[in-house]
PDB file of C-alpha atoms in Angstrom:
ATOM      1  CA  UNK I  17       3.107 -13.626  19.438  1.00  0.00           C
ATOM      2  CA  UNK I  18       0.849 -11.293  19.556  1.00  0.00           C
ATOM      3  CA  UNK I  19      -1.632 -10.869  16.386  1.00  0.00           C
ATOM      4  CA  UNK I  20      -3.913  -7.716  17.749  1.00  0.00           C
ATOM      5  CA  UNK I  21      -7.246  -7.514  15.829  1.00  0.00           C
ATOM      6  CA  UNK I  22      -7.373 -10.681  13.753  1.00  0.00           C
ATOM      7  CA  UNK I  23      -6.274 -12.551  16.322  1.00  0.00           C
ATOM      8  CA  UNK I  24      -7.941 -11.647  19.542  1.00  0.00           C
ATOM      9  CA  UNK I  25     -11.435 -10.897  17.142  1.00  0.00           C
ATOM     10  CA  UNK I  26     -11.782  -7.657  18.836  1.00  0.00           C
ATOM     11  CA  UNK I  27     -12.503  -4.525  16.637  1.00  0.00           C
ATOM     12  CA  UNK I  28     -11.430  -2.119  18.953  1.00  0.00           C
ATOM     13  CA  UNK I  29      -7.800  -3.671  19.115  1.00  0.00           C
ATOM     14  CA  UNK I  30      -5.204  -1.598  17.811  1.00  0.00           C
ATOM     15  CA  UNK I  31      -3.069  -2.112  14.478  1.00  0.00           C
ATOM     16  CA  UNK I  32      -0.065  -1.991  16.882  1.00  0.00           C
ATOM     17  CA  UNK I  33      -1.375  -3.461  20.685  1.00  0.00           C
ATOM     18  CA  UNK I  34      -3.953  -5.146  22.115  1.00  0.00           C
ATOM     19  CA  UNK I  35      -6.907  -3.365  23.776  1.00  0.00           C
ATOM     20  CA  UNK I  36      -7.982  -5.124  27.382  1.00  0.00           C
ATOM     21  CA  UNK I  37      -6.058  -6.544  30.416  1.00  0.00           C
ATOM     22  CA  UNK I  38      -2.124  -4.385  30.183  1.00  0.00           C
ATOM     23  CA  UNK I  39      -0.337  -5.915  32.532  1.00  0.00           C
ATOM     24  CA  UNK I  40       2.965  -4.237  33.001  1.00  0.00           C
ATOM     25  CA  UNK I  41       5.353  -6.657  33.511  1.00  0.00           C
ATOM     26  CA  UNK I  42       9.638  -6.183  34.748  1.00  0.00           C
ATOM     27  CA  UNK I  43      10.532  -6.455  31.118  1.00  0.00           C
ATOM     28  CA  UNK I  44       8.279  -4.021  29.581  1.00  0.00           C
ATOM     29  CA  UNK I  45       8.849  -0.983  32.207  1.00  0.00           C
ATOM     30  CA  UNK I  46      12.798  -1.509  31.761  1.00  0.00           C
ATOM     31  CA  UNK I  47      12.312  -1.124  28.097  1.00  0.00           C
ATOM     32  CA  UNK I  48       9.940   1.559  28.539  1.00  0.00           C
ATOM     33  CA  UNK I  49      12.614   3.327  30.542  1.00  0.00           C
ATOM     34  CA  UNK I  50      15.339   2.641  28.089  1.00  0.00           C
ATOM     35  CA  UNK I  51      13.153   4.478  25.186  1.00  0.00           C
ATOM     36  CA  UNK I  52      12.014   7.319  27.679  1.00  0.00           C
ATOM     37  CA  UNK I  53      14.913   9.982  26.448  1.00  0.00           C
ATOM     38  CA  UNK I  54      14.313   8.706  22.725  1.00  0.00           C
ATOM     39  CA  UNK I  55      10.578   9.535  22.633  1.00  0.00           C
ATOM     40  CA  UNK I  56      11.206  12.563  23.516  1.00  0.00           C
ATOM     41  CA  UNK I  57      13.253  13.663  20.791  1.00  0.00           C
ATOM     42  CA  UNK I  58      11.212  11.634  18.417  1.00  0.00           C
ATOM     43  CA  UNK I  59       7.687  13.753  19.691  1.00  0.00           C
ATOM     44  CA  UNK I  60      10.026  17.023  19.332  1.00  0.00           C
ATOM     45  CA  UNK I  61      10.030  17.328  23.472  1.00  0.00           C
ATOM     46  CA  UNK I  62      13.261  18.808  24.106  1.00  0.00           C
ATOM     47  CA  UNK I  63      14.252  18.331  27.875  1.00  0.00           C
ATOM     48  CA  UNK I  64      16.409  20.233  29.682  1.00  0.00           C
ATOM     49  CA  UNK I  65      17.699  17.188  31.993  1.00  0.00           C
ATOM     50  CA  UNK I  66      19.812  14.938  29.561  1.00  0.00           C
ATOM     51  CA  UNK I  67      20.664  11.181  30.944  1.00  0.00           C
ATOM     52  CA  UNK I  68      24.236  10.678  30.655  1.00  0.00           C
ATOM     53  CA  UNK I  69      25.391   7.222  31.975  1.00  0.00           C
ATOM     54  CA  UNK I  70      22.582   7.013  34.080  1.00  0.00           C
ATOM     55  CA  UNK I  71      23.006  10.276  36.042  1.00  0.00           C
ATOM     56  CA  UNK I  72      21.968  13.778  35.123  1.00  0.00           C
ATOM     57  CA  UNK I  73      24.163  16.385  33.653  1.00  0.00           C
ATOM     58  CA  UNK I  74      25.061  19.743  35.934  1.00  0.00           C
ATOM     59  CA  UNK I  75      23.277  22.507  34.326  1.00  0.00           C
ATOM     60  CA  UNK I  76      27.047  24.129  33.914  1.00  0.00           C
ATOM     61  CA  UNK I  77      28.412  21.577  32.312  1.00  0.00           C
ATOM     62  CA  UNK I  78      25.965  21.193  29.427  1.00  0.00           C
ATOM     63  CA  UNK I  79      27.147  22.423  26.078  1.00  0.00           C
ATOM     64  CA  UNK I  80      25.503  24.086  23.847  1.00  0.00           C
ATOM     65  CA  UNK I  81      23.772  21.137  21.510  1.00  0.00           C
ATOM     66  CA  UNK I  82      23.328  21.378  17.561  1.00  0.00           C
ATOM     67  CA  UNK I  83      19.778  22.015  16.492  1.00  0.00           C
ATOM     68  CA  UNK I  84      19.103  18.399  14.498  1.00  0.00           C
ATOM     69  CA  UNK I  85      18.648  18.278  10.476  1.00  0.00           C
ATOM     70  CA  UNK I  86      15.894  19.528   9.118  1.00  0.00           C
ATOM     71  CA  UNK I  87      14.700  16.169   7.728  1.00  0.00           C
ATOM     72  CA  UNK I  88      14.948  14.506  10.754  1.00  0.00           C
ATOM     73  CA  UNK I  89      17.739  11.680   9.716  1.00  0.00           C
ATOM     74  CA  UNK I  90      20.964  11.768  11.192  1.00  0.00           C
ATOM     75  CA  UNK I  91      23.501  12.203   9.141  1.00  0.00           C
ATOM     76  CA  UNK I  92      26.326  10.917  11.243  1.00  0.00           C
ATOM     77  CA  UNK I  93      29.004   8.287   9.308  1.00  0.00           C
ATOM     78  CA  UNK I  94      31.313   5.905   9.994  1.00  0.00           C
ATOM     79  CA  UNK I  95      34.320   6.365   9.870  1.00  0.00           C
ATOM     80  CA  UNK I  96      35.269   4.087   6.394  1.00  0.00           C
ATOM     81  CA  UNK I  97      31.850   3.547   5.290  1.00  0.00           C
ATOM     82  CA  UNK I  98      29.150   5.231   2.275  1.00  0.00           C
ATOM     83  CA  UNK I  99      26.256   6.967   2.999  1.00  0.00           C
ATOM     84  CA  UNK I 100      24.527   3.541   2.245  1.00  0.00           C
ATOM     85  CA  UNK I 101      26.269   1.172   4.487  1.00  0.00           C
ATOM     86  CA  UNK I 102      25.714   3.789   7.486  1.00  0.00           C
ATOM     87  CA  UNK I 103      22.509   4.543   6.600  1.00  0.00           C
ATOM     88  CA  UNK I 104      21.961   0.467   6.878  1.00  0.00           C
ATOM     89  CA  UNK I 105      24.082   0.575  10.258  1.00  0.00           C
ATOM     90  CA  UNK I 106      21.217   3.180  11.499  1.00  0.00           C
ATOM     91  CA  UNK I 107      18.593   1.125  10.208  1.00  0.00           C
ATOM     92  CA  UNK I 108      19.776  -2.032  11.901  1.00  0.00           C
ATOM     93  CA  UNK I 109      20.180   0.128  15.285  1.00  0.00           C
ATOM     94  CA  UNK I 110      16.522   1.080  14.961  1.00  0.00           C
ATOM     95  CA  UNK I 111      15.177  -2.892  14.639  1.00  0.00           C
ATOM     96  CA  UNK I 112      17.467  -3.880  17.356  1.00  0.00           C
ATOM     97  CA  UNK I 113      15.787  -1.252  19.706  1.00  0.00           C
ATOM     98  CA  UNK I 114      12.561  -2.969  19.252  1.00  0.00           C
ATOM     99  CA  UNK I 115      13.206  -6.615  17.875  1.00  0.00           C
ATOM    100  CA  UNK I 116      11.424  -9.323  20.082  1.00  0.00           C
ATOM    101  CA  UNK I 117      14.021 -11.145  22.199  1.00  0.00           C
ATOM    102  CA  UNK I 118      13.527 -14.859  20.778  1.00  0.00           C
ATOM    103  CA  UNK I 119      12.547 -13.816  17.348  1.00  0.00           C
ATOM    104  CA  UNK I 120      13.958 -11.643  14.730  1.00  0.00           C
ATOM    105  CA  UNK I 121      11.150  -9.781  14.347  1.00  0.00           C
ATOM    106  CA  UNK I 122       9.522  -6.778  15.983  1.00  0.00           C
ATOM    107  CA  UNK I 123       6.143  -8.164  17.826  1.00  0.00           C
ATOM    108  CA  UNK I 124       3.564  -6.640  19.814  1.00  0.00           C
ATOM    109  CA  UNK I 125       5.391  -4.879  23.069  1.00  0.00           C
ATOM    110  CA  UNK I 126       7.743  -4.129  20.391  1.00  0.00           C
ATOM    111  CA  UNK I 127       5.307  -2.327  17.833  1.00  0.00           C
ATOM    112  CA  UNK I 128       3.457  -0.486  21.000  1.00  0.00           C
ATOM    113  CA  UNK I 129       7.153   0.995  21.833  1.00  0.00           C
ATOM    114  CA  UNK I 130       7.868   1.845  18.351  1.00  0.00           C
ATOM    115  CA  UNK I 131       4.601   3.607  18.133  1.00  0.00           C
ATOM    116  CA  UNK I 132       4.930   5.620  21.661  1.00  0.00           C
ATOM    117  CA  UNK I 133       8.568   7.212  20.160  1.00  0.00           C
ATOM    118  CA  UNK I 134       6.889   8.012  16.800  1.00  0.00           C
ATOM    119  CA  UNK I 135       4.359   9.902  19.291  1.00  0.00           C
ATOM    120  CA  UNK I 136       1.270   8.331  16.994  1.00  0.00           C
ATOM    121  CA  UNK I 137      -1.487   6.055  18.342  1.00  0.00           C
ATOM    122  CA  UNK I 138      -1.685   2.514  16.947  1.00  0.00           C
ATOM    123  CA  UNK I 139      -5.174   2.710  15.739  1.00  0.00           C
ATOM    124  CA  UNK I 140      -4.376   5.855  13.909  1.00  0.00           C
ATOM    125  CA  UNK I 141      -4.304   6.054  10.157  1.00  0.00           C
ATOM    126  CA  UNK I 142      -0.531   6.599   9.920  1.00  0.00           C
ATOM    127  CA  UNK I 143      -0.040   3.340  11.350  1.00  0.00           C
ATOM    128  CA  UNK I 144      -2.149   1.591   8.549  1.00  0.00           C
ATOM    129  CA  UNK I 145      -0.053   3.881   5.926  1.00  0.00           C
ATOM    130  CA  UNK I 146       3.495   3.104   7.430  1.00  0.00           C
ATOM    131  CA  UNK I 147       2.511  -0.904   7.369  1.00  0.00           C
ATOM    132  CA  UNK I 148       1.651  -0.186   4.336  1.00  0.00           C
ATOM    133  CA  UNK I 149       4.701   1.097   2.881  1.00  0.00           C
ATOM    134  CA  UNK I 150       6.342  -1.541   4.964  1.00  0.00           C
ATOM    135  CA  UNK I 151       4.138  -4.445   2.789  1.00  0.00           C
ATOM    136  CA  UNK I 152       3.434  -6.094   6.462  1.00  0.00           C
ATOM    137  CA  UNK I 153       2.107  -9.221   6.271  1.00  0.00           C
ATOM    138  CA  UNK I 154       1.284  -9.654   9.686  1.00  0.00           C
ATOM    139  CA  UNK I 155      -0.540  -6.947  12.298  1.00  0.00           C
ATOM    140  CA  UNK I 156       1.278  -6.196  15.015  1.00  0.00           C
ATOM    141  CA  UNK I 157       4.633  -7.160  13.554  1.00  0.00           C
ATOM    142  CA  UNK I 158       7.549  -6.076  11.717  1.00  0.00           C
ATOM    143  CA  UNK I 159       9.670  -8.739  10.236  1.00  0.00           C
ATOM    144  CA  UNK I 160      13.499  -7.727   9.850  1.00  0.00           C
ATOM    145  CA  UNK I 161      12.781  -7.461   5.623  1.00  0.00           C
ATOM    146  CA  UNK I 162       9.602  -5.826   6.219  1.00  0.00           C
ATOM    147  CA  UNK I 163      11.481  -3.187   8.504  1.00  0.00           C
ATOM    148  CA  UNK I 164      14.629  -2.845   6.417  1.00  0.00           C
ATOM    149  CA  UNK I 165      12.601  -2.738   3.244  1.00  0.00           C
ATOM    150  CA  UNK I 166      10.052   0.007   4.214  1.00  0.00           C
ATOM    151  CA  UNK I 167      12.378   1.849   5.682  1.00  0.00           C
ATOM    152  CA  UNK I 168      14.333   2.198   2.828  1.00  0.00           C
ATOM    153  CA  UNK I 169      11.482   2.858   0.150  1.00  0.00           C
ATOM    154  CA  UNK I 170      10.187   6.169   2.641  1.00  0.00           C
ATOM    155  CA  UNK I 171      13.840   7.126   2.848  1.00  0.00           C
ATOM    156  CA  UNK I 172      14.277   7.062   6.081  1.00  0.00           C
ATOM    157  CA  UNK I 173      16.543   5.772   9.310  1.00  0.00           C
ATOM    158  CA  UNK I 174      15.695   7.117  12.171  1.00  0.00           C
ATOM    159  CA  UNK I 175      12.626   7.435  13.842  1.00  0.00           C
ATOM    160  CA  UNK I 176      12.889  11.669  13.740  1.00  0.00           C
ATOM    161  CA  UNK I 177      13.230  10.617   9.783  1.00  0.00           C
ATOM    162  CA  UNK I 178       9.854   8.341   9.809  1.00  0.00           C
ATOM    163  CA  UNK I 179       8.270  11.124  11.861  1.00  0.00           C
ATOM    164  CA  UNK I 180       9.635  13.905   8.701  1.00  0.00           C
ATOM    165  CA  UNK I 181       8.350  11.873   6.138  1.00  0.00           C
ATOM    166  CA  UNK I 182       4.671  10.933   7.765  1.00  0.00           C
ATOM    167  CA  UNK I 183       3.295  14.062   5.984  1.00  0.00           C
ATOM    168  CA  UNK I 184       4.126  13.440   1.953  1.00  0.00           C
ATOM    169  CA  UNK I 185       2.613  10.053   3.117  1.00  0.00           C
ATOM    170  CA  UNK I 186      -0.540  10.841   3.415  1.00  0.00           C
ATOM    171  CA  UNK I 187      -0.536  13.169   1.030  1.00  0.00           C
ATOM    172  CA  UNK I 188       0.455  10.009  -1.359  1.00  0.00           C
ATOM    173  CA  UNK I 189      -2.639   7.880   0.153  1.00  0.00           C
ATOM    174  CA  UNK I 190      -4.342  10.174  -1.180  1.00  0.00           C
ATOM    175  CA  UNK I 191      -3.819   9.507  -4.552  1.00  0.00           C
ATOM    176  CA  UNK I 192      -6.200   7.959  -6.433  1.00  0.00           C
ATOM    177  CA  UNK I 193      -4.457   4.712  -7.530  1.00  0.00           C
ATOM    178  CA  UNK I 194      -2.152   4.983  -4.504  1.00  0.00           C
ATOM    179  CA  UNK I 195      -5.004   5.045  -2.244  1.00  0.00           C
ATOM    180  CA  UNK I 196      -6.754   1.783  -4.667  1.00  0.00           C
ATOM    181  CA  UNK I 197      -3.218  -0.013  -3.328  1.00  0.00           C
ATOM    182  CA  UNK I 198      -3.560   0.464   0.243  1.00  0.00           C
ATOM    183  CA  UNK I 199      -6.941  -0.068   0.328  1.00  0.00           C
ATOM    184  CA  UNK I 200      -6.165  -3.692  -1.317  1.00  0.00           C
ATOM    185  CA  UNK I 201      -3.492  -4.031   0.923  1.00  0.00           C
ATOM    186  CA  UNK I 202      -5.871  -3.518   3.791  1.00  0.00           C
ATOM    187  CA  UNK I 203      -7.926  -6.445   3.456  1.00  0.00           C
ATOM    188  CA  UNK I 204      -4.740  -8.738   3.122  1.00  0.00           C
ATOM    189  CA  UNK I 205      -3.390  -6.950   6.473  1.00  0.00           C
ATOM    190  CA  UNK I 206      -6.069  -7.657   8.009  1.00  0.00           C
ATOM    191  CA  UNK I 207      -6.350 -11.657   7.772  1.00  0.00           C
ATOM    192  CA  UNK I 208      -4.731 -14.054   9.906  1.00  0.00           C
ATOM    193  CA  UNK I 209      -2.018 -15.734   7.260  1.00  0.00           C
ATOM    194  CA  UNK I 210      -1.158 -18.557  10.713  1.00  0.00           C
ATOM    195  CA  UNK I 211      -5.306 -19.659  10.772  1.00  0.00           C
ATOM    196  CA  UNK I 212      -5.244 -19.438   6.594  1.00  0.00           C
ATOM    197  CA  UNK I 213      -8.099 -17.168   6.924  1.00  0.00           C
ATOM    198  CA  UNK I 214      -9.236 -16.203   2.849  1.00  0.00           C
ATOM    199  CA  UNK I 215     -12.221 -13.967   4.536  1.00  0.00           C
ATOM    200  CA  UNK I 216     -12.273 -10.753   7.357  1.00  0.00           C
ATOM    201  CA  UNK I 217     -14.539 -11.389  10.226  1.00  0.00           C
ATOM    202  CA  UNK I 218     -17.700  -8.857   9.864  1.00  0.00           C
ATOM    203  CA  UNK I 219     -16.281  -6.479  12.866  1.00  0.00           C
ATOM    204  CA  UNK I 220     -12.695  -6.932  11.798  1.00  0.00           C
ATOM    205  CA  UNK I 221     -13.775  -5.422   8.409  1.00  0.00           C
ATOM    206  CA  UNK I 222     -16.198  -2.718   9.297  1.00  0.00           C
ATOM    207  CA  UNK I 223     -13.067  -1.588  12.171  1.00  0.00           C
ATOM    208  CA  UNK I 224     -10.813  -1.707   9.094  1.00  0.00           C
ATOM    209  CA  UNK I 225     -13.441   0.274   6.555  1.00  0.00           C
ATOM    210  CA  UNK I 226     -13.375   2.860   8.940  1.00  0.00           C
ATOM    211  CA  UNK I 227      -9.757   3.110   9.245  1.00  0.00           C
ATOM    212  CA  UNK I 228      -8.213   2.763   6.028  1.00  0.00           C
ATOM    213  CA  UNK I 229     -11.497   5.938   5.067  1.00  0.00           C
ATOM    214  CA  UNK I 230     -10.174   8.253   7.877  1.00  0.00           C
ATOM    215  CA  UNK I 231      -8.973  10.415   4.746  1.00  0.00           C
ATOM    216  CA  UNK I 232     -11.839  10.547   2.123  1.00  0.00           C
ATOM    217  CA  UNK I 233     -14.631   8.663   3.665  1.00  0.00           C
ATOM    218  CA  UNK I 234     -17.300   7.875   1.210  1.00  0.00           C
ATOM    219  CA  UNK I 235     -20.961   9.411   1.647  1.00  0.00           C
ATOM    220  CA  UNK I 236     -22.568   5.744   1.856  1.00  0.00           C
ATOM    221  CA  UNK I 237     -20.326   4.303   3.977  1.00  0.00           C
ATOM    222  CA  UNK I 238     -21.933   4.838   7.637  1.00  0.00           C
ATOM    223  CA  UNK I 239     -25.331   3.384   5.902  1.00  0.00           C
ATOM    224  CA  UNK I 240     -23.388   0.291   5.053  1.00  0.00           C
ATOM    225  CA  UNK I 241     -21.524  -0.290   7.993  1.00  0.00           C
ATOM    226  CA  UNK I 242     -24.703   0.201  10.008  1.00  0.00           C
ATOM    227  CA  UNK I 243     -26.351  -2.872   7.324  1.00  0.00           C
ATOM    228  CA  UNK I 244     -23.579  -4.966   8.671  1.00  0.00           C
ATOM    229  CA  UNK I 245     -24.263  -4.483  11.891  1.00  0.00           C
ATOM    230  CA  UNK I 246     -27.670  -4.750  11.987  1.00  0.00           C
ATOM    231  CA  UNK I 247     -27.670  -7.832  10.129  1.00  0.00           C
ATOM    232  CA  UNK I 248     -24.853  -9.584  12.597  1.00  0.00           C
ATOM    233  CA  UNK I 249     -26.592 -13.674  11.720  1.00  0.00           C
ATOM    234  CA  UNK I 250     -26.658 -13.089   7.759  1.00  0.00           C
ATOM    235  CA  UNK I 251     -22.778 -11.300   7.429  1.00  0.00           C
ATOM    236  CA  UNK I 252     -20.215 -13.298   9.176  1.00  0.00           C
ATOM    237  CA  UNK I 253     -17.038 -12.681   7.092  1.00  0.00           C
ATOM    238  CA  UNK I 254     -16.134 -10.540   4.039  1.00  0.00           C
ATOM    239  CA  UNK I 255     -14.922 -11.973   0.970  1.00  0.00           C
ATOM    240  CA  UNK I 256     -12.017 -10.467  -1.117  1.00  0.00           C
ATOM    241  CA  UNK I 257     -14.206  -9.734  -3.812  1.00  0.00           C
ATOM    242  CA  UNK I 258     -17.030  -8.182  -1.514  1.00  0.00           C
ATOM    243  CA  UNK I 259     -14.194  -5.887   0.055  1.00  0.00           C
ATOM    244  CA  UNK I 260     -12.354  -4.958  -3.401  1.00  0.00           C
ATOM    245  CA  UNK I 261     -15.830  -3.975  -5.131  1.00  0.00           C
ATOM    246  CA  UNK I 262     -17.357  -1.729  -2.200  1.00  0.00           C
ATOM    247  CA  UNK I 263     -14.346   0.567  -3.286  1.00  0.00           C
ATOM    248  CA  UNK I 264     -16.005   0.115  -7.116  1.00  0.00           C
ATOM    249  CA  UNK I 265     -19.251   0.925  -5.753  1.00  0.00           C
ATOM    250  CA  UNK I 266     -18.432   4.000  -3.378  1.00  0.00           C
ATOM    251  CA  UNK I 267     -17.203   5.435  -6.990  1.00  0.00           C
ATOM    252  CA  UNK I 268     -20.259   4.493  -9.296  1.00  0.00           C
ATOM    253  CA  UNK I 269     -23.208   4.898  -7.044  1.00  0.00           C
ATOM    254  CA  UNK I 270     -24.649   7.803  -6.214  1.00  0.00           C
ATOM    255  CA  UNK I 271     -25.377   8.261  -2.260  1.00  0.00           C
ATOM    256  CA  UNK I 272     -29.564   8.241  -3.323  1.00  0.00           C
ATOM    257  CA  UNK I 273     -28.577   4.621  -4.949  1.00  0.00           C
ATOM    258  CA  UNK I 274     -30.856   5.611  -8.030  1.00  0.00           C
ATOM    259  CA  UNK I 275     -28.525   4.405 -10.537  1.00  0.00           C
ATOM    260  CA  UNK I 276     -27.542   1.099  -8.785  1.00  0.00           C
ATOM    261  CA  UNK I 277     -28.884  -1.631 -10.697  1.00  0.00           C
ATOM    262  CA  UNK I 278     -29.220  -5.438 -10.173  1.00  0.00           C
ATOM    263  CA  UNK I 279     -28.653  -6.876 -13.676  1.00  0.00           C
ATOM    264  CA  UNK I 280     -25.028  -5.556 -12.818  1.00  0.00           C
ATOM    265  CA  UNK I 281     -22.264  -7.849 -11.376  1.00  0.00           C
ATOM    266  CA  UNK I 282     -22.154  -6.492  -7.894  1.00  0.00           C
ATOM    267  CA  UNK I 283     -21.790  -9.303  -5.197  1.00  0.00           C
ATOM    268  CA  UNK I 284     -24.798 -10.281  -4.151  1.00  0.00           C
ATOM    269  CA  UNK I 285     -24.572  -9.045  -0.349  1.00  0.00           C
ATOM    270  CA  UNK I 286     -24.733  -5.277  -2.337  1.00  0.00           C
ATOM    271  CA  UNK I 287     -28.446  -6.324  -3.061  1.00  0.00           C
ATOM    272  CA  UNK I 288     -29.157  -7.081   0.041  1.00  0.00           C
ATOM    273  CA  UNK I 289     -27.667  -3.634   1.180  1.00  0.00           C
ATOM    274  CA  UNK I 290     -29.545  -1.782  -1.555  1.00  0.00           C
ATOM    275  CA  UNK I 291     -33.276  -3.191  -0.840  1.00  0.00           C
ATOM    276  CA  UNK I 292     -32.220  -3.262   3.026  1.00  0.00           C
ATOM    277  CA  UNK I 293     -31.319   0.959   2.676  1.00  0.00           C
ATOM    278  CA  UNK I 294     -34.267   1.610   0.383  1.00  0.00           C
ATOM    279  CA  UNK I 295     -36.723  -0.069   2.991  1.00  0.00           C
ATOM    280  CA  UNK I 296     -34.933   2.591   5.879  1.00  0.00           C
ATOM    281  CA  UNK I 297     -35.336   5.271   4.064  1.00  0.00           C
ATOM    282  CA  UNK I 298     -38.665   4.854   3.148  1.00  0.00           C
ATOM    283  CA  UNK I 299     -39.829   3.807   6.768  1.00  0.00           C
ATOM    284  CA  UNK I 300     -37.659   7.142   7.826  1.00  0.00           C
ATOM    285  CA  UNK I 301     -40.060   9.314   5.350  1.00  0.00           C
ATOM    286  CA  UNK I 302     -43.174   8.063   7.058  1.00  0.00           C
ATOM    287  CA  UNK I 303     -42.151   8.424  10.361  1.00  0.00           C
ATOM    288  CA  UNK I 304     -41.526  12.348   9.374  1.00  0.00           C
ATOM    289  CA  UNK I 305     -44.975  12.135   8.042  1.00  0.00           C
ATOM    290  CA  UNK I 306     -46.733  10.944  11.268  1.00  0.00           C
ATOM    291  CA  UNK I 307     -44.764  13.295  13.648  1.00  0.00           C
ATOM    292  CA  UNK I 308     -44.740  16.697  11.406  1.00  0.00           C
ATOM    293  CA  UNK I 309     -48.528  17.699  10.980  1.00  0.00           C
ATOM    294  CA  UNK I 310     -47.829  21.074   8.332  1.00  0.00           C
ATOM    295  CA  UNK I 311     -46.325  17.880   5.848  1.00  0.00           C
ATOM    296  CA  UNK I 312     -49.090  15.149   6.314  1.00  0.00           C
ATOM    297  CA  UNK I 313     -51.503  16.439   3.497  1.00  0.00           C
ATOM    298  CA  UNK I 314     -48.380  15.943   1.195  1.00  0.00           C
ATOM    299  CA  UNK I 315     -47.671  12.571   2.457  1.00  0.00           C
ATOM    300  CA  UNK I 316     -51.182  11.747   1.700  1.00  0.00           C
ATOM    301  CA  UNK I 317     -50.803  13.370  -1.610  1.00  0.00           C
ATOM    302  CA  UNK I 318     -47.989  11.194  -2.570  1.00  0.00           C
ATOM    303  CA  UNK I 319     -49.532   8.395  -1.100  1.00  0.00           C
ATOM    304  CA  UNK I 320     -52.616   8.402  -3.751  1.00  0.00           C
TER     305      UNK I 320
END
């Protein structure tokens, strides 16, 4: 199965594929065809040319079509059967379309499917909010609880539905203690449960700090992802407790790092960060120094 990023170790994987080699293979491009008229309803791309039992409908015998419901869910029932049990029936429809054949789970080719009819990319931040709300254990996979589950707490069964409700979900990440969630959730998301990893690999986590900030990205963060990767020997994973308290940090300290203090209980890799940032910075005033010539007599100023 496929595990994407914390698999593969590659960065640049998506949440919902793998980057590289694509081979398209018999199976995929008949299920690629089979979604082709859903996507297009799902990314709101009406088409005039409707498939109807494999051939294409005579322009004169088309009737005229309903617009669809404003939230995006159908609202179709059963005949017999609550708005529960068909909104379950829907549900169940949806996994099906995208389940893995040997397991009962949607996988990789499955997720990269799902994604194209939701019309989002798999590395973008919806996709890390929608696992989310699913509680995903796994990248790259859907399990049938995980889907039925998550669909149900977003209220929704179709994938027009998931589409509706994308925007109140980002407004919720948002929130301050919703956003303290998914960013917990991230780190968890991120390991490899099969290998029993307790730690992210350095360029699993700074791909994942940048993600799960697309929405309110701290001032300090490109100085400390640029510490990690300029200090690729000493950082090789990222502890739990490293990850939670950067969030801690990001809210305490001050981008100028004046009121960050060492007699504090910060990990011990924030030290590191600190001194290494300090020593830039400084370095970075001198150089402005040597190459401006109407500031050197106040470098030399401050330098006495």
């Amino acid at each position: 199965m496929g595990q994407c990023v914390t698999k593969c170790k590659n960065p640049s994987s998506t949440l919902g594929s793998k980057n590289g080699n694509r081979e398209s293979n018999k199976s995929q491009g008949k299920r690629s065809a089979s979604h082709k008229e859903e996507s297009s309803f799902a990314c709101g791309k009406a088409s005039g040319d409707i498939l109807v039992n494999g051939t294409k409908k005579m322009d004169t015998a088309v009737e005229p079509s309903q617009p669809p419901a404003p939230s995006g869910d159908t609202k179709k029932k059963d005949p017999g059967l609550g708005a529960e049990e068909s909104s379950l029936l829907r549900i169940e429809e949806l996994f099906r379309r995208y389940k893995d054949e040997r397991e009962d789970a949607i996988l990789e080719e499955g997720m990269e499917h799902f994604c194209n009819d939701l019309c989002v990319d798999p590395t973008e931040f919806k996709v890390l909010v929608l696992a989310w709300k699913f509680q995903a254990a796994t990248m790259c996979k859907f399990t049938r609880k995980e889907f039925f589950e998550g669909c149900k707490a977003i209220h929704a069964d179709t994938n027009e539905g998931i589409c509706a409700r994308f925007p109140s979900l980002l407004s919720e990440a948002k929130q301050e203690d919703r956003f303290k969630d998914l960013y917990r959730f991230t780190f968890q998301f991120g390991l490899d449960s099969e290998e029993g990893q307790r730690s992210l690999h350095r360029d699993i986590a700074i791909a994942l700090w940048k993600l799960v900030f697309t929405q309110n990205k701290p001032l300090i963060l490109d100085q400390w992802l640029n510490f990690l990767i300029d200090n690729p020997s000493g950082i090789k994973g990222i502890s739990r407790d490293t990850w939670n308290m950067f969030l801690n940090f990001t809210q305490v300290i001050g981008p100028d790092l004046s009121n960050y203090s060492e007699d504090e209980a910060w990990p011990s890799l924030f030290d590191t960060f600190v001194e290494w940032e300090m020593e830039r910075r400084k370095k970075e005033e001198e150089t402005k120094c040597i190459t401006s010539p109407d500031t050197e007599h106040l470098c030399g100023d401050e330098q006495t």
